[in-house]
mmCIF file of C-alpha atoms in Angstrom:
data_model
loop_
_atom_site.group_PDB
_atom_site.id
_atom_site.type_symbol
_atom_site.label_atom_id
_atom_site.label_comp_id
_atom_site.label_asym_id
_atom_site.label_seq_id
_atom_site.Cartn_x
_atom_site.Cartn_y
_atom_site.Cartn_z
ATOM 1 C CA UNK A 1 88.870 111.301 110.500
ATOM 2 C CA UNK A 2 88.578 107.517 110.095
ATOM 3 C CA UNK A 3 86.557 105.201 107.913
ATOM 4 C CA UNK A 4 86.845 101.460 107.639
ATOM 5 C CA UNK A 5 85.496 98.583 105.629
ATOM 6 C CA UNK A 6 86.412 94.920 105.972
ATOM 7 C CA UNK A 7 85.889 91.952 103.708
ATOM 8 C CA UNK A 8 87.381 89.133 105.752
ATOM 9 C CA UNK A 9 85.945 87.734 109.004
ATOM 10 C CA UNK A 10 88.114 88.258 112.041
ATOM 11 C CA UNK A 11 90.126 85.358 113.368
ATOM 12 C CA UNK A 12 91.056 85.216 117.003
ATOM 13 C CA UNK A 13 94.658 86.183 117.637
ATOM 14 C CA UNK A 14 95.406 87.080 114.028
ATOM 15 C CA UNK A 15 97.413 90.302 113.972
ATOM 16 C CA UNK A 16 100.072 91.956 111.864
ATOM 17 C CA UNK A 17 103.420 91.434 113.540
ATOM 18 C CA UNK A 18 104.835 94.593 115.105
ATOM 19 C CA UNK A 19 101.777 96.628 114.157
ATOM 20 C CA UNK A 20 99.398 98.756 116.177
ATOM 21 C CA UNK A 21 96.585 97.498 113.954
ATOM 22 C CA UNK A 22 94.897 94.076 113.956
ATOM 23 C CA UNK A 23 91.902 92.653 112.117
ATOM 24 C CA UNK A 24 89.900 93.363 115.254
ATOM 25 C CA UNK A 25 90.448 97.071 114.575
ATOM 26 C CA UNK A 26 88.508 96.816 111.297
ATOM 27 C CA UNK A 27 84.717 96.975 111.325
ATOM 28 C CA UNK A 28 83.081 93.954 109.714
ATOM 29 C CA UNK A 29 80.987 95.099 106.754
ATOM 30 C CA UNK A 30 79.956 93.865 103.357
ATOM 31 C CA UNK A 31 82.615 93.694 100.621
ATOM 32 C CA UNK A 32 83.265 97.197 99.339
ATOM 33 C CA UNK A 33 83.472 97.854 95.605
ATOM 34 C CA UNK A 34 85.533 100.994 94.946
ATOM 35 C CA UNK A 35 85.330 100.820 91.165
ATOM 36 C CA UNK A 36 85.152 104.361 89.811
ATOM 37 C CA UNK A 37 86.317 105.807 93.144
ATOM 38 C CA UNK A 38 89.678 107.052 94.380
ATOM 39 C CA UNK A 39 91.530 107.641 97.605
ATOM 40 C CA UNK A 40 92.293 111.367 97.736
ATOM 41 C CA UNK A 41 95.275 112.451 99.835
ATOM 42 C CA UNK A 42 94.621 116.214 99.861
ATOM 43 C CA UNK A 43 97.707 117.560 101.653
ATOM 44 C CA UNK A 44 101.133 116.636 102.963
ATOM 45 C CA UNK A 45 100.811 114.843 106.281
ATOM 46 C CA UNK A 46 102.774 112.684 108.677
ATOM 47 C CA UNK A 47 99.656 110.774 109.679
ATOM 48 C CA UNK A 48 97.210 110.427 106.746
ATOM 49 C CA UNK A 49 97.252 106.928 105.232
ATOM 50 C CA UNK A 50 95.150 103.942 104.216
ATOM 51 C CA UNK A 51 95.646 100.462 105.648
ATOM 52 C CA UNK A 52 94.784 97.653 103.225
ATOM 53 C CA UNK A 53 94.178 94.046 104.303
ATOM 54 C CA UNK A 54 95.316 91.561 101.638
ATOM 55 C CA UNK A 55 94.333 87.891 101.660
ATOM 56 C CA UNK A 56 97.863 86.938 102.577
ATOM 57 C CA UNK A 57 98.303 83.787 104.653
ATOM 58 C CA UNK A 58 101.759 82.557 103.626
ATOM 59 C CA UNK A 59 105.047 84.042 102.359
ATOM 60 C CA UNK A 60 105.138 85.119 98.720
ATOM 61 C CA UNK A 61 107.654 83.901 96.151
ATOM 62 C CA UNK A 62 105.888 85.710 93.302
ATOM 63 C CA UNK A 63 104.343 89.167 93.608
ATOM 64 C CA UNK A 64 102.560 91.497 91.207
ATOM 65 C CA UNK A 65 101.155 94.877 92.263
ATOM 66 C CA UNK A 66 99.234 97.176 89.915
ATOM 67 C CA UNK A 67 97.738 100.572 90.641
ATOM 68 C CA UNK A 68 96.762 103.861 89.051
ATOM 69 C CA UNK A 69 97.802 107.228 90.470
ATOM 70 C CA UNK A 70 97.806 110.924 89.700
ATOM 71 C CA UNK A 71 99.868 113.643 91.339
ATOM 72 C CA UNK A 72 102.174 116.564 90.566
ATOM 73 C CA UNK A 73 104.739 115.993 93.310
ATOM 74 C CA UNK A 74 108.455 116.610 92.845
ATOM 75 C CA UNK A 75 109.567 115.296 96.263
ATOM 76 C CA UNK A 76 110.116 111.622 97.142
ATOM 77 C CA UNK A 77 106.985 109.640 98.005
ATOM 78 C CA UNK A 78 105.668 106.133 98.527
ATOM 79 C CA UNK A 79 103.007 104.545 96.327
ATOM 80 C CA UNK A 80 102.695 101.116 97.987
ATOM 81 C CA UNK A 81 104.366 100.156 101.266
ATOM 82 C CA UNK A 82 104.309 96.624 102.707
ATOM 83 C CA UNK A 83 106.297 96.268 105.940
ATOM 84 C CA UNK A 84 106.952 93.280 108.173
ATOM 85 C CA UNK A 85 108.624 93.046 111.560
ATOM 86 C CA UNK A 86 111.761 91.696 109.864
ATOM 87 C CA UNK A 87 111.846 94.168 106.946
ATOM 88 C CA UNK A 88 110.256 97.631 106.860
ATOM 89 C CA UNK A 89 110.613 97.662 103.064
ATOM 90 C CA UNK A 90 109.588 94.079 102.374
ATOM 91 C CA UNK A 91 107.762 95.221 99.221
ATOM 92 C CA UNK A 92 107.764 98.921 98.438
ATOM 93 C CA UNK A 93 107.054 101.050 95.386
ATOM 94 C CA UNK A 94 108.806 104.376 95.947
ATOM 95 C CA UNK A 95 109.266 107.430 93.745
ATOM 96 C CA UNK A 96 112.571 109.017 94.840
ATOM 97 C CA UNK A 97 112.417 111.824 92.268
ATOM 98 C CA UNK A 98 110.874 112.644 88.880
ATOM 99 C CA UNK A 99 112.026 110.208 86.225
ATOM 100 C CA UNK A 100 112.719 107.320 88.606
ATOM 101 C CA UNK A 101 110.760 104.633 90.428
ATOM 102 C CA UNK A 102 112.324 102.230 92.919
ATOM 103 C CA UNK A 103 111.156 98.734 93.801
ATOM 104 C CA UNK A 104 112.245 97.345 97.162
ATOM 105 C CA UNK A 105 112.045 93.639 97.986
ATOM 106 C CA UNK A 106 113.288 92.441 101.368
ATOM 107 C CA UNK A 107 115.009 95.776 101.971
ATOM 108 C CA UNK A 108 117.005 95.696 98.722
ATOM 109 C CA UNK A 109 116.147 98.021 95.841
ATOM 110 C CA UNK A 110 116.402 98.437 92.118
ATOM 111 C CA UNK A 111 115.623 101.740 90.411
ATOM 112 C CA UNK A 112 113.970 102.103 87.017
ATOM 113 C CA UNK A 113 114.206 105.127 84.745
ATOM 114 C CA UNK A 114 110.572 106.102 84.231
ATOM 115 C CA UNK A 115 109.381 108.440 81.469
ATOM 116 C CA UNK A 116 107.426 111.322 82.947
ATOM 117 C CA UNK A 117 104.236 112.891 81.642
ATOM 118 C CA UNK A 118 103.290 109.743 79.757
ATOM 119 C CA UNK A 119 99.978 109.072 81.448
ATOM 120 C CA UNK A 120 96.998 107.770 79.554
ATOM 121 C CA UNK A 121 94.670 110.168 77.769
ATOM 122 C CA UNK A 122 92.667 110.260 81.006
ATOM 123 C CA UNK A 123 95.686 111.654 82.869
ATOM 124 C CA UNK A 124 96.370 108.643 85.087
ATOM 125 C CA UNK A 125 99.691 106.821 85.360
ATOM 126 C CA UNK A 126 99.183 103.055 85.550
ATOM 127 C CA UNK A 127 102.008 100.912 86.898
ATOM 128 C CA UNK A 128 102.493 97.182 87.405
ATOM 129 C CA UNK A 129 105.484 95.811 89.315
ATOM 130 C CA UNK A 130 106.268 92.082 89.165
ATOM 131 C CA UNK A 131 108.930 90.148 91.082
ATOM 132 C CA UNK A 132 109.879 86.466 90.852
ATOM 133 C CA UNK A 133 111.846 84.772 93.629
ATOM 134 C CA UNK A 134 113.176 81.881 91.510
ATOM 135 C CA UNK A 135 115.171 84.226 89.258
ATOM 136 C CA UNK A 136 115.082 87.501 91.211
ATOM 137 C CA UNK A 137 113.812 89.206 88.059
ATOM 138 C CA UNK A 138 111.774 92.382 88.566
ATOM 139 C CA UNK A 139 109.575 93.915 85.892
ATOM 140 C CA UNK A 140 108.023 97.373 85.819
ATOM 141 C CA UNK A 141 105.283 98.335 83.381
ATOM 142 C CA UNK A 142 104.251 101.979 82.961
ATOM 143 C CA UNK A 143 100.999 102.627 81.110
ATOM 144 C CA UNK A 144 101.204 99.157 79.580
ATOM 145 C CA UNK A 145 104.803 99.470 78.360
ATOM 146 C CA UNK A 146 107.616 97.396 79.922
ATOM 147 C CA UNK A 147 110.899 98.861 81.086
ATOM 148 C CA UNK A 148 114.208 96.934 80.953
ATOM 149 C CA UNK A 149 114.142 94.204 83.595
ATOM 150 C CA UNK A 150 116.365 94.174 86.676
ATOM 151 C CA UNK A 151 117.138 91.630 89.386
ATOM 152 C CA UNK A 152 117.167 91.469 93.187
ATOM 153 C CA UNK A 153 116.678 89.106 96.160
ATOM 154 C CA UNK A 154 116.841 85.824 94.245
ATOM 155 C CA UNK A 155 115.458 83.031 96.438
ATOM 156 C CA UNK A 156 113.783 85.420 98.908
ATOM 157 C CA UNK A 157 110.203 85.179 100.194
ATOM 158 C CA UNK A 158 108.126 88.250 101.069
ATOM 159 C CA UNK A 159 106.753 87.811 104.578
ATOM 160 C CA UNK A 160 103.106 87.015 105.295
ATOM 161 C CA UNK A 161 102.594 88.869 108.572
ATOM 162 C CA UNK A 162 102.880 92.516 107.633
ATOM 163 C CA UNK A 163 101.124 95.853 107.285
ATOM 164 C CA UNK A 164 100.167 97.312 103.897
ATOM 165 C CA UNK A 165 99.854 101.096 103.640
ATOM 166 C CA UNK A 166 99.035 103.628 100.931
ATOM 167 C CA UNK A 167 100.076 107.268 101.266
ATOM 168 C CA UNK A 168 103.101 106.830 103.537
ATOM 169 C CA UNK A 169 106.422 104.973 103.637
ATOM 170 C CA UNK A 170 106.728 102.794 106.742
ATOM 171 C CA UNK A 171 109.901 102.672 108.847
ATOM 172 C CA UNK A 172 108.148 100.293 111.244
ATOM 173 C CA UNK A 173 105.036 98.213 110.532
ATOM 174 C CA UNK A 174 102.119 100.649 110.674
ATOM 175 C CA UNK A 175 104.231 103.687 111.577
ATOM 176 C CA UNK A 176 107.478 105.610 111.346
ATOM 177 C CA UNK A 177 106.017 108.003 108.770
ATOM 178 C CA UNK A 178 107.827 111.071 107.419
ATOM 179 C CA UNK A 179 105.727 114.023 106.238
ATOM 180 C CA UNK A 180 108.450 114.777 103.676
ATOM 181 C CA UNK A 181 107.779 111.416 101.989
ATOM 182 C CA UNK A 182 103.980 111.550 102.140
ATOM 183 C CA UNK A 183 101.861 111.147 99.036
ATOM 184 C CA UNK A 184 99.618 114.005 97.894
ATOM 185 C CA UNK A 185 97.292 113.136 95.028
ATOM 186 C CA UNK A 186 94.906 110.326 94.081
ATOM 187 C CA UNK A 187 95.254 106.537 93.983
ATOM 188 C CA UNK A 188 92.835 104.025 92.508
ATOM 189 C CA UNK A 189 92.590 100.478 91.062
ATOM 190 C CA UNK A 190 94.988 98.831 93.508
ATOM 191 C CA UNK A 191 95.440 95.084 92.922
ATOM 192 C CA UNK A 192 97.898 92.459 94.149
ATOM 193 C CA UNK A 193 98.543 88.866 93.025
ATOM 194 C CA UNK A 194 100.684 85.959 94.192
ATOM 195 C CA UNK A 195 101.569 85.241 90.547
ATOM 196 C CA UNK A 196 103.409 86.957 87.696
ATOM 197 C CA UNK A 197 101.385 88.628 84.935
ATOM 198 C CA UNK A 198 101.977 88.103 81.231
ATOM 199 C CA UNK A 199 102.096 91.092 78.846
ATOM 200 C CA UNK A 200 98.515 90.363 77.758
ATOM 201 C CA UNK A 201 97.402 90.203 81.398
ATOM 202 C CA UNK A 202 99.063 93.532 82.200
ATOM 203 C CA UNK A 203 97.139 95.077 79.307
ATOM 204 C CA UNK A 204 93.932 93.483 80.575
ATOM 205 C CA UNK A 205 94.456 94.818 84.090
ATOM 206 C CA UNK A 206 95.208 98.296 82.776
ATOM 207 C CA UNK A 207 91.733 98.213 81.235
ATOM 208 C CA UNK A 208 90.215 96.856 84.466
ATOM 209 C CA UNK A 209 89.949 93.264 83.293
ATOM 210 C CA UNK A 210 89.493 90.536 85.901
ATOM 211 C CA UNK A 211 92.228 87.983 86.670
ATOM 212 C CA UNK A 212 92.372 85.133 89.230
ATOM 213 C CA UNK A 213 94.778 84.665 92.165
ATOM 214 C CA UNK A 214 94.044 88.068 93.660
ATOM 215 C CA UNK A 215 95.200 88.679 97.199
ATOM 216 C CA UNK A 216 94.114 92.328 97.051
ATOM 217 C CA UNK A 217 91.078 93.337 95.000
ATOM 218 C CA UNK A 218 89.911 96.943 94.504
ATOM 219 C CA UNK A 219 86.344 95.727 93.889
ATOM 220 C CA UNK A 220 86.105 93.851 97.218
ATOM 221 C CA UNK A 221 88.502 95.871 99.317
ATOM 222 C CA UNK A 222 89.135 95.591 103.040
ATOM 223 C CA UNK A 223 90.596 98.891 104.218
ATOM 224 C CA UNK A 224 90.806 101.519 106.922
ATOM 225 C CA UNK A 225 91.516 105.212 106.389
ATOM 226 C CA UNK A 226 93.456 107.205 108.946
ATOM 227 C CA UNK A 227 93.308 110.984 109.358
ATOM 228 C CA UNK A 228 92.770 113.174 106.274
ATOM 229 C CA UNK A 229 92.035 110.738 103.440
ATOM 230 C CA UNK A 230 88.841 111.120 101.409
ATOM 231 C CA UNK A 231 87.060 108.632 99.137
ATOM 232 C CA UNK A 232 85.546 110.378 96.112
ATOM 233 C CA UNK A 233 84.274 109.452 92.644
ATOM 234 C CA UNK A 234 87.009 109.800 90.068
ATOM 235 C CA UNK A 235 86.947 113.003 88.019
ATOM 236 C CA UNK A 236 88.812 111.141 85.280
ATOM 237 C CA UNK A 237 87.726 107.980 83.469
ATOM 238 C CA UNK A 238 89.018 104.744 85.019
ATOM 239 C CA UNK A 239 87.901 102.531 82.116
#
């Protein structure tokens, strides 16, 4: 079961390094606004995933990723996996167990203690992860509240030629999935910037405000679903 939607025009020879997928694999269609909709990952799988195509043309020295998710898993799972040929975990948001969330940058990780069962009144958990190369400082915000900052990969740049996947953790760009780390649940409101967000901007994004410098925009999303992933209207308010 596959569906695809692409925002960007194809460019000859432009392909994610080490990946089985290129822009030529994505059907060219009008920009797709997924506001009020979710990706549903209905069951554990070693194949079901969503490929996202960010507007990423050069390495990143600042990264912010925000998304909203809902699940009741107790096993380890990936929320956002960006892999390059050089680093399979070039930028990864990974939940190793309840009460923790790990951020990987360039293959190195820091782990945050995350309060559980603190979703919004709608039942979603909203997270924003920010990383700054100049200082190596990483921030994690859960439902609009910051956790103590940590540091990793000072001076590093996240690669530009990679594959971005929801629902699976990549061991190679576009593959190497493990059913025991697959995501089962719902994901929505996925955004990515090449800048850091201020506290006021994190609050704005949590309430679906619009900010500039987007390299991945849920309201004009280029994506491709693979295997058993379903797009449905949200049963819970998404602001």
